[in-house]
Coordinates of C-alpha atoms in Angstrom, one line a residue:
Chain B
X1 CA 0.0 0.0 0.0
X2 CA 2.7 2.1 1.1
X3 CA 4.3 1.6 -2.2
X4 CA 1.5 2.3 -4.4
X5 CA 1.0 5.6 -2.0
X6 CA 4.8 6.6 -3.3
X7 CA 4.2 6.1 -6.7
X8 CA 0.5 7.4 -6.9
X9 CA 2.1 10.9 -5.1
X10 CA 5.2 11.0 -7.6
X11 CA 2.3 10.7 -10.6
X12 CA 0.1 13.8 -9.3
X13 CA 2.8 15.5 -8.7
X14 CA 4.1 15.1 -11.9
X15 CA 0.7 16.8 -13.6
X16 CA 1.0 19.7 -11.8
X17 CA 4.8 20.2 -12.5
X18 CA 4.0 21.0 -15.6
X19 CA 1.4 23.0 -17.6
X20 CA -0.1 20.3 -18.7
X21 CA -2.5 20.3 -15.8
X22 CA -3.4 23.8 -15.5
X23 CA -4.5 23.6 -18.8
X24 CA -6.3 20.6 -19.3
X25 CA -8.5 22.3 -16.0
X26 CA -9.0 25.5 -17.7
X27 CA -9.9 23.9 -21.0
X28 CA -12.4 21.0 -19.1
X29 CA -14.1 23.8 -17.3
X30 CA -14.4 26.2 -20.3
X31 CA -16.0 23.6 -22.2
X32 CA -17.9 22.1 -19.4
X33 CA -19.4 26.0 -19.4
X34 CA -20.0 26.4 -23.1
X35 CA -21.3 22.8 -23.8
X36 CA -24.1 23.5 -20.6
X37 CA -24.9 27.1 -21.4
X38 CA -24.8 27.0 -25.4
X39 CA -25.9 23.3 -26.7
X40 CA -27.1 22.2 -23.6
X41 CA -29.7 25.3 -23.0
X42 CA -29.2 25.3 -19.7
X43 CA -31.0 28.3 -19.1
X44 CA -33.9 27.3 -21.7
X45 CA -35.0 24.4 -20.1
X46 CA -35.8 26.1 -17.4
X47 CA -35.7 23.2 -15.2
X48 CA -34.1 23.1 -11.8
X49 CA -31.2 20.2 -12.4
X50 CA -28.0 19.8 -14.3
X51 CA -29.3 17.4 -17.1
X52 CA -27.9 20.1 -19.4
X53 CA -24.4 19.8 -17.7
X54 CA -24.2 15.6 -17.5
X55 CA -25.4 14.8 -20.8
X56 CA -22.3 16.2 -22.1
X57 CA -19.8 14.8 -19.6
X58 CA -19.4 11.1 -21.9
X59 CA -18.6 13.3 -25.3
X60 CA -16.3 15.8 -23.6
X61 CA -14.6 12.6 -21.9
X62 CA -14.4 10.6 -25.0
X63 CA -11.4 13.1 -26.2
X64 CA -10.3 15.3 -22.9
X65 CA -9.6 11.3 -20.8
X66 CA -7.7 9.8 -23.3
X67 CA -5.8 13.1 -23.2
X68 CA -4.6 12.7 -19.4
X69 CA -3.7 8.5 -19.7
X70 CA -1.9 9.0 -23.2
X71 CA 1.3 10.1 -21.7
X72 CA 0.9 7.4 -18.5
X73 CA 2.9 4.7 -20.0
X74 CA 4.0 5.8 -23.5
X75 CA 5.6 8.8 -21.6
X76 CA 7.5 5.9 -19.6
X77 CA 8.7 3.9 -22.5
X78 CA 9.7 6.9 -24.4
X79 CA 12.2 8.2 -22.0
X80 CA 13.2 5.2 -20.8
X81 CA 12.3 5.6 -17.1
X82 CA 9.6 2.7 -17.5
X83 CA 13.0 0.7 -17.2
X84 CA 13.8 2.7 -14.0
X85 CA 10.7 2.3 -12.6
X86 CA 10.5 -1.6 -13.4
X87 CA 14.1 -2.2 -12.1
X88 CA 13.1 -0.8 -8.6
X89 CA 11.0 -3.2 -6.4
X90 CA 7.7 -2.3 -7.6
X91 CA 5.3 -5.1 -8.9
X92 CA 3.9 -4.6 -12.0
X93 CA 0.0 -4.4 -10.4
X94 CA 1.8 -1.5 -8.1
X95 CA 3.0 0.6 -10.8
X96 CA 0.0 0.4 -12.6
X97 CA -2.2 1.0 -10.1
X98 CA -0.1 3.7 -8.6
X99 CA -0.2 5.5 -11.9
X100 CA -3.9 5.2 -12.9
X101 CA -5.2 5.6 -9.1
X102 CA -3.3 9.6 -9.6
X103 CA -4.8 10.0 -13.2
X104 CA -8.2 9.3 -11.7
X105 CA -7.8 11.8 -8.7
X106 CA -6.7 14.1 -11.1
X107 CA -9.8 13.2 -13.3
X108 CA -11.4 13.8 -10.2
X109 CA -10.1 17.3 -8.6
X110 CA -11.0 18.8 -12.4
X111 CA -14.6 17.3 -11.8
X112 CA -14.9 18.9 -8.4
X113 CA -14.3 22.3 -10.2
X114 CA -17.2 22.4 -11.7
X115 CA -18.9 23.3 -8.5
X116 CA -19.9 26.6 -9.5
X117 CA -22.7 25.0 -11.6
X118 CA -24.1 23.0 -8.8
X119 CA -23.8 26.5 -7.1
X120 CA -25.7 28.3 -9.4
X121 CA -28.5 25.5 -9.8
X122 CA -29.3 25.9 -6.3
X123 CA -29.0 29.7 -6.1
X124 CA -31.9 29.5 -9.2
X125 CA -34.4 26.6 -8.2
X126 CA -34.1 23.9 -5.9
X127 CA -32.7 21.2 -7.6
X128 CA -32.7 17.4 -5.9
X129 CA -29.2 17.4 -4.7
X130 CA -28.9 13.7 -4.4
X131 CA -29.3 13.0 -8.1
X132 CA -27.1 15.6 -8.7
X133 CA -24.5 14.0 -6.5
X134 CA -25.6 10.4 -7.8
X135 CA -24.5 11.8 -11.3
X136 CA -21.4 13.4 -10.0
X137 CA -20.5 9.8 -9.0
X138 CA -21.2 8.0 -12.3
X139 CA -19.7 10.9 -14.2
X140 CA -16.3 10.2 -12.1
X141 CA -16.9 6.6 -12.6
X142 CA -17.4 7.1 -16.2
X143 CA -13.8 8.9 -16.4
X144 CA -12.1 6.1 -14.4
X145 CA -13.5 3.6 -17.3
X146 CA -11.8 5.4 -19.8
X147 CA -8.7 6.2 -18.1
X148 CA -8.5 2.3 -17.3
X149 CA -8.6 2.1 -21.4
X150 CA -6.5 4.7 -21.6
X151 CA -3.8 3.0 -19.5
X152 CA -3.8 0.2 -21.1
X153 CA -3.7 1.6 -24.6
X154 CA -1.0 3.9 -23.3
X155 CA 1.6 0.5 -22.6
X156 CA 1.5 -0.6 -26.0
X157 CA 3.5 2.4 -27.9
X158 CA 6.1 4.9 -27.0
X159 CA 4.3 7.5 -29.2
X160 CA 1.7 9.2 -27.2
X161 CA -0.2 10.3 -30.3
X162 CA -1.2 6.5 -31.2
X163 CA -1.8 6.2 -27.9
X164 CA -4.7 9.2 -27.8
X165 CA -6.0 8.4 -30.8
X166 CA -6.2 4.5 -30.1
X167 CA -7.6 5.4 -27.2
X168 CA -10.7 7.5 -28.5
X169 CA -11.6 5.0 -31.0
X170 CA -11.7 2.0 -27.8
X171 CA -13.4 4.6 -26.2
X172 CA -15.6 5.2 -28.7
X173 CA -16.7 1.8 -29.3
X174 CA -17.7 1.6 -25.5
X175 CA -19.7 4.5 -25.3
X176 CA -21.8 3.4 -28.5
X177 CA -21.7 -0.1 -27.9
X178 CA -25.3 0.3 -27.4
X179 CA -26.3 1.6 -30.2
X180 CA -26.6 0.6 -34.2
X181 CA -23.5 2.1 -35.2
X182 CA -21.7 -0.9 -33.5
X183 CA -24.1 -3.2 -32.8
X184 CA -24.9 -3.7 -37.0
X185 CA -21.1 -4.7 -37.3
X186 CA -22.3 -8.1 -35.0
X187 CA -25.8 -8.5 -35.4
X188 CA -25.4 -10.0 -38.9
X189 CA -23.4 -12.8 -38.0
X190 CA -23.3 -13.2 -34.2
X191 CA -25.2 -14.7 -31.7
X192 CA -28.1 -12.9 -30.1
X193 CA -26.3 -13.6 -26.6
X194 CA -22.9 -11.4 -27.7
X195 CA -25.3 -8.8 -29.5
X196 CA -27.1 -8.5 -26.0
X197 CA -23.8 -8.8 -24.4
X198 CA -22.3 -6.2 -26.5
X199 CA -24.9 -4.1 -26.1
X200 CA -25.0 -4.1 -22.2
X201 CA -21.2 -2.9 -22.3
X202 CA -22.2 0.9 -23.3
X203 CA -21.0 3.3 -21.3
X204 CA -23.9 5.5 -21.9
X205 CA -26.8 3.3 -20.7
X206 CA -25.1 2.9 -17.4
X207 CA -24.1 6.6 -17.1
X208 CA -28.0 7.6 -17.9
X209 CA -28.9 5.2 -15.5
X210 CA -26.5 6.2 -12.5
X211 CA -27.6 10.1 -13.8
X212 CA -31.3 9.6 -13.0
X213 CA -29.9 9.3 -9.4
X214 CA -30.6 5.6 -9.0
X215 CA -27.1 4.0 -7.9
X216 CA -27.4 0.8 -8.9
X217 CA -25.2 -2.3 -8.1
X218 CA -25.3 -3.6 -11.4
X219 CA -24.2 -0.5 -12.6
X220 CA -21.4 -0.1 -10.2
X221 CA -20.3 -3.7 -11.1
X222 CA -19.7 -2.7 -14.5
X223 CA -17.7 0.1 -13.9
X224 CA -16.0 -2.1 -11.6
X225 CA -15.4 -4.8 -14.0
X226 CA -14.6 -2.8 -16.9
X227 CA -12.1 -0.8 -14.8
X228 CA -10.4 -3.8 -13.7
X229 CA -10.4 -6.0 -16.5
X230 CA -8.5 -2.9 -18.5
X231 CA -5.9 -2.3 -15.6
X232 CA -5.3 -6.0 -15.5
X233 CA -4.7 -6.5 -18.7
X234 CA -2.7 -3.3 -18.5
X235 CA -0.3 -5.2 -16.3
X236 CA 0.1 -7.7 -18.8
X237 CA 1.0 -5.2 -21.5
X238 CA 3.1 -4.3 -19.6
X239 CA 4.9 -7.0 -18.8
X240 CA 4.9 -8.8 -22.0
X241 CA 6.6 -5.2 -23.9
X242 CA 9.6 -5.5 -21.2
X243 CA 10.2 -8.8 -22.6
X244 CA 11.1 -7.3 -25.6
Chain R
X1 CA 26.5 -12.5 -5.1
X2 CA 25.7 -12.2 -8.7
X3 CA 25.3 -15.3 -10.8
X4 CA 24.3 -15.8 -14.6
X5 CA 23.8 -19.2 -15.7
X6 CA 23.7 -20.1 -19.8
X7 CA 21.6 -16.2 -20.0
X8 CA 20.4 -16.1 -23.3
X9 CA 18.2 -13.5 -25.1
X10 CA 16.9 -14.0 -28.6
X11 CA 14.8 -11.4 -31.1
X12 CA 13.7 -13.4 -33.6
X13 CA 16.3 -15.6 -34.6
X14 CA 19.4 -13.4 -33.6
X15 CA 21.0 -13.8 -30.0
X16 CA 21.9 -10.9 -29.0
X17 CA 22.9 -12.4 -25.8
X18 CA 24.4 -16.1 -25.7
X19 CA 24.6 -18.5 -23.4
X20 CA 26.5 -16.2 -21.1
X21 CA 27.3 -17.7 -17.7
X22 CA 29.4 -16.1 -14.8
X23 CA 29.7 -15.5 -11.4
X24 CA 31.3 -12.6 -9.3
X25 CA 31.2 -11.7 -5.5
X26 CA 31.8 -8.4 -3.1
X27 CA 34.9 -6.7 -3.1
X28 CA 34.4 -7.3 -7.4
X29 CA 34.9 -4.6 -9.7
X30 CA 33.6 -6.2 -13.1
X31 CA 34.2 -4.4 -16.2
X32 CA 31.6 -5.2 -18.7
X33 CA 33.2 -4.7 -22.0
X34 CA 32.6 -4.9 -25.7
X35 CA 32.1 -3.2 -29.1
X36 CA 28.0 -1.3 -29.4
X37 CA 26.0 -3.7 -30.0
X38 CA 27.9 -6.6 -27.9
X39 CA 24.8 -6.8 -25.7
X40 CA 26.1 -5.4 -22.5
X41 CA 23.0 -3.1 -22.0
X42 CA 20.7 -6.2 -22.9
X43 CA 22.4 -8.8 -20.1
X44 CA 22.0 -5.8 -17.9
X45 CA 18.8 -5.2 -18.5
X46 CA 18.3 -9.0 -17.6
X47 CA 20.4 -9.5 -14.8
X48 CA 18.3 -6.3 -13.3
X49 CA 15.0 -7.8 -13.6
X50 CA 13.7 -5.4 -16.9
X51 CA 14.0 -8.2 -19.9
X52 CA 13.0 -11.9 -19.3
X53 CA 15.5 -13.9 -20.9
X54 CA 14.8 -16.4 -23.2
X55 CA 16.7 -19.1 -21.8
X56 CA 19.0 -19.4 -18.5
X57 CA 18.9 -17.5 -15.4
X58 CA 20.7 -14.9 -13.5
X59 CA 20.0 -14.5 -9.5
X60 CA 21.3 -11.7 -7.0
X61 CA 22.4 -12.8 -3.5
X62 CA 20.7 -16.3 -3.9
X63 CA 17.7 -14.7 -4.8
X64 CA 16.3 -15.6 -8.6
X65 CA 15.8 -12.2 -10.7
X66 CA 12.7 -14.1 -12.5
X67 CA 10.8 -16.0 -9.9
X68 CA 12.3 -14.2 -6.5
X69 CA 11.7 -10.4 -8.5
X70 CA 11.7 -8.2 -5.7
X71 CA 13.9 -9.3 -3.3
X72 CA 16.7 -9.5 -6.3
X73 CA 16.1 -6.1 -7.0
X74 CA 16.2 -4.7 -3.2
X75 CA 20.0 -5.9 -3.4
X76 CA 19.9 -3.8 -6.5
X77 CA 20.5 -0.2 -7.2
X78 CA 20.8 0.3 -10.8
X79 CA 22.0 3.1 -13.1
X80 CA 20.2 2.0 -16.3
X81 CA 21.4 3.2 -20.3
X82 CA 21.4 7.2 -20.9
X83 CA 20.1 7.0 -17.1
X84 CA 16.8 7.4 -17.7
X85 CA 15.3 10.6 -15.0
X86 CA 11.8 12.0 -14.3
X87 CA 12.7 15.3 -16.1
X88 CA 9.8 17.3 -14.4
X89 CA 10.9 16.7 -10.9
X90 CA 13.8 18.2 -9.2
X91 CA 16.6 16.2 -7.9
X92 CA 14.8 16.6 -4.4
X93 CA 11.8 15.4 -5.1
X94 CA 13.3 12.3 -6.8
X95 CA 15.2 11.1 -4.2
X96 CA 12.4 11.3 -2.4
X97 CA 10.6 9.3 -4.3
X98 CA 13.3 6.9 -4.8
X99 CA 14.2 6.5 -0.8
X100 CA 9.8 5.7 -0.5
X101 CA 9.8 3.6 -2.9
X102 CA 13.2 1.7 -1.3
X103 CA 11.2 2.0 1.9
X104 CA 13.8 4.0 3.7
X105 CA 11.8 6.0 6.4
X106 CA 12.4 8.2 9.5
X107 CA 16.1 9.9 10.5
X108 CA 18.0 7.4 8.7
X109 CA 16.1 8.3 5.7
X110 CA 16.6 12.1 6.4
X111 CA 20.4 11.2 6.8
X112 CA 20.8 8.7 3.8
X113 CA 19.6 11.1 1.4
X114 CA 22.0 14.0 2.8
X115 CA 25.0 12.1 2.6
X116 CA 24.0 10.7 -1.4
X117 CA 23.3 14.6 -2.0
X118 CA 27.0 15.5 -0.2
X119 CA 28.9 12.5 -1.9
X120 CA 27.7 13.6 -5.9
X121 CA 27.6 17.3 -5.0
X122 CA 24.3 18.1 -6.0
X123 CA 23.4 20.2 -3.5
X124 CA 23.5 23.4 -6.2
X125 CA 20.9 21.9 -8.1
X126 CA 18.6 20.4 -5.8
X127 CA 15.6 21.9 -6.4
X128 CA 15.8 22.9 -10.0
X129 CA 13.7 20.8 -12.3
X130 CA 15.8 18.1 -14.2
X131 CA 14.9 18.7 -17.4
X132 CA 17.4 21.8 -16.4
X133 CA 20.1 20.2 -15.6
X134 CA 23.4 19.4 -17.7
X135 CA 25.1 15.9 -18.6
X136 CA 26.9 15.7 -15.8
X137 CA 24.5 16.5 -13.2
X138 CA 22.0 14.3 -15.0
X139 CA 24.4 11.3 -14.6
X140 CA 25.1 12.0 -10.7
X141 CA 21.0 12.1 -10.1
X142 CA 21.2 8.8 -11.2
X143 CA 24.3 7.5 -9.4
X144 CA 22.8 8.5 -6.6
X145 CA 19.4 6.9 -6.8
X146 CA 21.4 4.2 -7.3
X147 CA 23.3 4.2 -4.4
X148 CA 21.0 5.5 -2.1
X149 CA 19.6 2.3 -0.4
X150 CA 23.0 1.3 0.6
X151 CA 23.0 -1.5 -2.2
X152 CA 25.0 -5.1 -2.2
X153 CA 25.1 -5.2 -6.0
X154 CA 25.7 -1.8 -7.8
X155 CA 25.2 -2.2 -11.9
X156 CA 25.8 0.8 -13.4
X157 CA 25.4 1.3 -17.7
X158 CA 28.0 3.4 -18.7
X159 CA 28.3 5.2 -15.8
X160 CA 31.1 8.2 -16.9
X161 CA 29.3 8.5 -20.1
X162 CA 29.2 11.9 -21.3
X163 CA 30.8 13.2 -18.2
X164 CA 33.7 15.4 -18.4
X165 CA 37.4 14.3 -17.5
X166 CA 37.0 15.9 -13.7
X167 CA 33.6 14.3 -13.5
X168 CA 35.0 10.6 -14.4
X169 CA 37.7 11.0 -12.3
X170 CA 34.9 11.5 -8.9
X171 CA 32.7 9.1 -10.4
X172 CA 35.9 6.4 -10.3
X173 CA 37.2 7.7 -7.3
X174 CA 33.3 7.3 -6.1
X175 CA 33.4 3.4 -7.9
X176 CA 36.3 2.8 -6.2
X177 CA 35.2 3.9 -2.6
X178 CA 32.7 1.8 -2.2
X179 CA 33.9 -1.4 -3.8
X180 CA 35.0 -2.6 -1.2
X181 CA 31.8 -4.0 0.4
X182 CA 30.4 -4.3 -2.8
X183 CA 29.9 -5.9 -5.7
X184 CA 30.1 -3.5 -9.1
X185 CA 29.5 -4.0 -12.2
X186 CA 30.3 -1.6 -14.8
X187 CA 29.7 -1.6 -18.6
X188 CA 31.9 0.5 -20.8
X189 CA 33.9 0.5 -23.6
X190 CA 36.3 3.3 -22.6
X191 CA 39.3 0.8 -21.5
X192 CA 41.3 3.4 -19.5
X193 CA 38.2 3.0 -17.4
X194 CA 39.0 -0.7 -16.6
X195 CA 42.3 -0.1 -16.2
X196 CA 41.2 3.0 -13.6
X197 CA 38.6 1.0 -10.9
X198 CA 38.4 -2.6 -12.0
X199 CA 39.3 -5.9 -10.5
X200 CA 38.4 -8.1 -13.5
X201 CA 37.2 -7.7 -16.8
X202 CA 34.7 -9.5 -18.9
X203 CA 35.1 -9.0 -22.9
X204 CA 32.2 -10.0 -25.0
X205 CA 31.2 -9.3 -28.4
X206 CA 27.8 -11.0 -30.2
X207 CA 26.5 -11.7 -27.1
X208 CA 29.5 -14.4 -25.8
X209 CA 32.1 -13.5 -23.3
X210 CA 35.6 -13.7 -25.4
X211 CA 37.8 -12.8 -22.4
X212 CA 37.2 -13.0 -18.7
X213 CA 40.4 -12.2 -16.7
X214 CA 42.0 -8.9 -15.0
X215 CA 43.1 -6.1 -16.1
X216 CA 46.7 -6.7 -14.9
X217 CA 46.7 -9.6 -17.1
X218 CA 45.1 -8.3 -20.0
X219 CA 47.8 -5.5 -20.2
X220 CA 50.6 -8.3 -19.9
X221 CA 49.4 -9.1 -23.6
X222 CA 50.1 -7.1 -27.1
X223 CA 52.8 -5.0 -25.1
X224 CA 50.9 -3.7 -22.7
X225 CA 48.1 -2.0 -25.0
X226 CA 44.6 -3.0 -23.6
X227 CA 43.2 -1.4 -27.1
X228 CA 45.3 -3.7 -28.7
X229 CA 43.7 -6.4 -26.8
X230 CA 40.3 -5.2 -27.4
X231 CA 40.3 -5.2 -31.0
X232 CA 42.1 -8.1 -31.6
X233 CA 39.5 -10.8 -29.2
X234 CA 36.2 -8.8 -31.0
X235 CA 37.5 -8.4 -34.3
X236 CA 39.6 -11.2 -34.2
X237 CA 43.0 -9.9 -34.8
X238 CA 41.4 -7.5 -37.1
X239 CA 40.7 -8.9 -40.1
X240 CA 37.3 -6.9 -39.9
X241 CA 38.9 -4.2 -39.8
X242 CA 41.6 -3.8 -42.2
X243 CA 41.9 0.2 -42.1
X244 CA 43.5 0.1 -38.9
X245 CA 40.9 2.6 -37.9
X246 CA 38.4 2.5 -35.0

């Protein structure tokens, strides 16, 4: 634990050494701001609640998460101080862990920004602040699915480009796995049990459900799952690119 | 202390390491030598837990690199190739890091990491990111995350590299200090250096050790001239290399 405490501290550190994190925060919040005001007619609706705000988070996740777990590993492997970091005592589950657990928090301090809006929902109606806090919770479980792809995508190449742009098309696929656009590519030829099973992997159907503000352990089991499976399988990655 | 038995490491169907046993103990200053491309960096890499090898083992104080992993590399400290740094973090913060992740803790943390900071001189840059930093000072970071947990097996990749002449001279004076509990090995393929801090030297070229004896004795042959030596065991007797050159 104590291990994965020193590496996960080094990581978050690391964001905020450089720019990078100062302006992937600005950035997130400015379009956080314009997507909720502007497309999401926030004001418009008239409604007391932040449907307007949410319904954007899995699009604005789909490119600004891939952006924060690109560098994670690739980073590593392209200066060479994966081979540093692999030479010290460190399992392979500790490293990886250590690394996406500080991805996530930061994930998660630029998701706590976004007070203001809760702020301002309240000052304007009375909103029910437990589905709001419900979809604060997928939302920040959403962004640890995608990071765990992220991660894992990230071990396979030294070039942090491939990795990003790998990673949006994974994450792409999960977020619509729901819907025709991916589900037509198996229905033609595939059992009904993997289209069903297919289709029960979207990310957005399990965010729209945990948004509603019905935390559901079905729900939280599939983040779970798909959170570990990735990070597991980022391990082996991992493992089988040092052999090389 | 440090054992290799028949280590082997193939891509595809070249070895670039072969069959490469040997065994060295504290007080050992092994000089790892050969042309680019010999495959010092590779068994390195191997013998320090980074790249499984194909075939053969290597262990550390008993302990198996492959199956016994992180006890191996607690007897470790290791200076890898180019020595690899966190660029964004200052010298500070990655000794820091390094003593946590060692699990050094308390006053004999505080006092560990002051006397590594005293012994490479890097108090001036302590607190200036990396990335900042010259060759040389780049090179001692790494020295002394490698020495900082007090290790029984030092393996250092080209340690002097890109260092100037003052610099090498510390960083051998520094080799040569603490050999003496030690057991360090060195790769290089500057031969004053083997001649300057160590006790036995290992020549090997495609992978297979061509010459294992010390330096002493390697100067007795060609008149003295270890280059002499060098080229004629990896280009045997030169005929690869009939310029002269090199």
């Amino acid at each position: 634990m104590s291990m994965i405490n020193a590496l996960f501290r080094r990581e978050l550190q690391s964001y905020f050494a450089t720019p990078v994190a100062y302006v992937f925060i600005v950035i997130f919040l400015m379009l956080m701001g314009t997507f909720t005001f502007y497309l999401g007619g926030f004001y418009e609706r008239g409604q007391a609640d932040l449907r307007a705000f949410f319904n954007f988070h899995p699009w604005l996740y789909l490119f600004l998460v891939p952006a924060i777990a690109m560098r994670l590993w690739a980073e590593e492997r392209k200066t060479g101080t994966v081979e540093l970091l692999m030479t010290l005592p460190v399992t392979p589950l500790q490293a990886v862990l250590g690394k996406y657990l500080a991805a996530w928090a930061f994930a998660g301090i630029a998701l706590l920004l976004t007070f203001p809006i809760w702020i301002t929902v309240n000052y304007l109606g009375d909103p029910d602040n437990g589905t709001i806090l419900a979809a604060y919770i997928g939302s920040f479980l959403m962004a640890g699915g995608f990071l765990a792809i992220g991660s894992c995508v990230s071990a396979f190449t030294r070039n942090q480009v491939i990795a990003f742009v790998i990673s949006v098309v994974v994450c792409f696929g999960f977020l619509l796995s729901g819907f025709p656009l991916v589900l037509d590519m198996f229905s033609g030829w595939a059992p009904q049990v993997v289209v069903d099973g297919i289709a029960s992997l979207s990310f957005l159907t399990h965010f729209a459900d945990i948004s509603r503000g019905v935390i559901d352990l079905r729900d939280l089991t599939y983040f779970a799952l798909v959170i570990g499976t990735f990070l597991y399988a980022n391990t082996i990655v991992l493992r089988w690119k040092q052999a090389d | 202390m440090l054992e290799t038995k028949g280590l082997t490491k193939r891509y595809g169907r070249h070895k670039v390491v072969d069959d490469l046993s040997f065994r060295c103990g504290p007080g050992e200053v092994l000089g790892f030598l050969g042309p680019n491309g010999a495959g010092k960096s590779t068994t390195m890499k191997m013998v320090t837990g980074f790249v499984a090898p194909s075939s053969g083992s290597a262990s550390i104080c008993g302990h198996d690199i492959q199956t016994d992993t992180l006890a191996a590399q607690r007897r470790i400290g290791y200076l890898p190739e180019g020595a690899p740094l966190y660029a964004e973090m200052t010298p500070q913060q990655f000794l820091e890091f390094v003593a946590d992740v060692r699990g050094l803790s308390g006053a004999g943390r505080r006092s560990r990491l002051d006397e590594v900071v005293a012994l490479l001189h890097l108090e001036p840059v302590l607190n200036q990111s990396i990335d900042t930093l010259s060759k040389g000072f780049k090179r001692r970071v790494g020295l002394a995350q490698a020495i900082l947990h007090d290790p029984d097996v030092l393996i250092l990749d080209e340690p002097t590299d890109g260092l100037d002449p003052n610099q090498k001279h510390e960083v051998r004076q520094l080799i040569r200090s603490m050999s003496e509990e030690k057991l360090i090995v060195i790769s290089t393929h500057i031969l004053e250096e083997v001649d300057a801090v160590c006790t036995r030297a290992i020549i090997i070229a495609d992978g297979r050790i061509l010459v294992d004896d010390t330096p002493d004795n390697l100067a007795k042959q060609d008149g003295g001239d270890l280059d002499a030596v060098f080229r004629r065991v990896t280009q045997g007797n030169g005929h690869k290399d009939p310029e002269g050159t090199s």
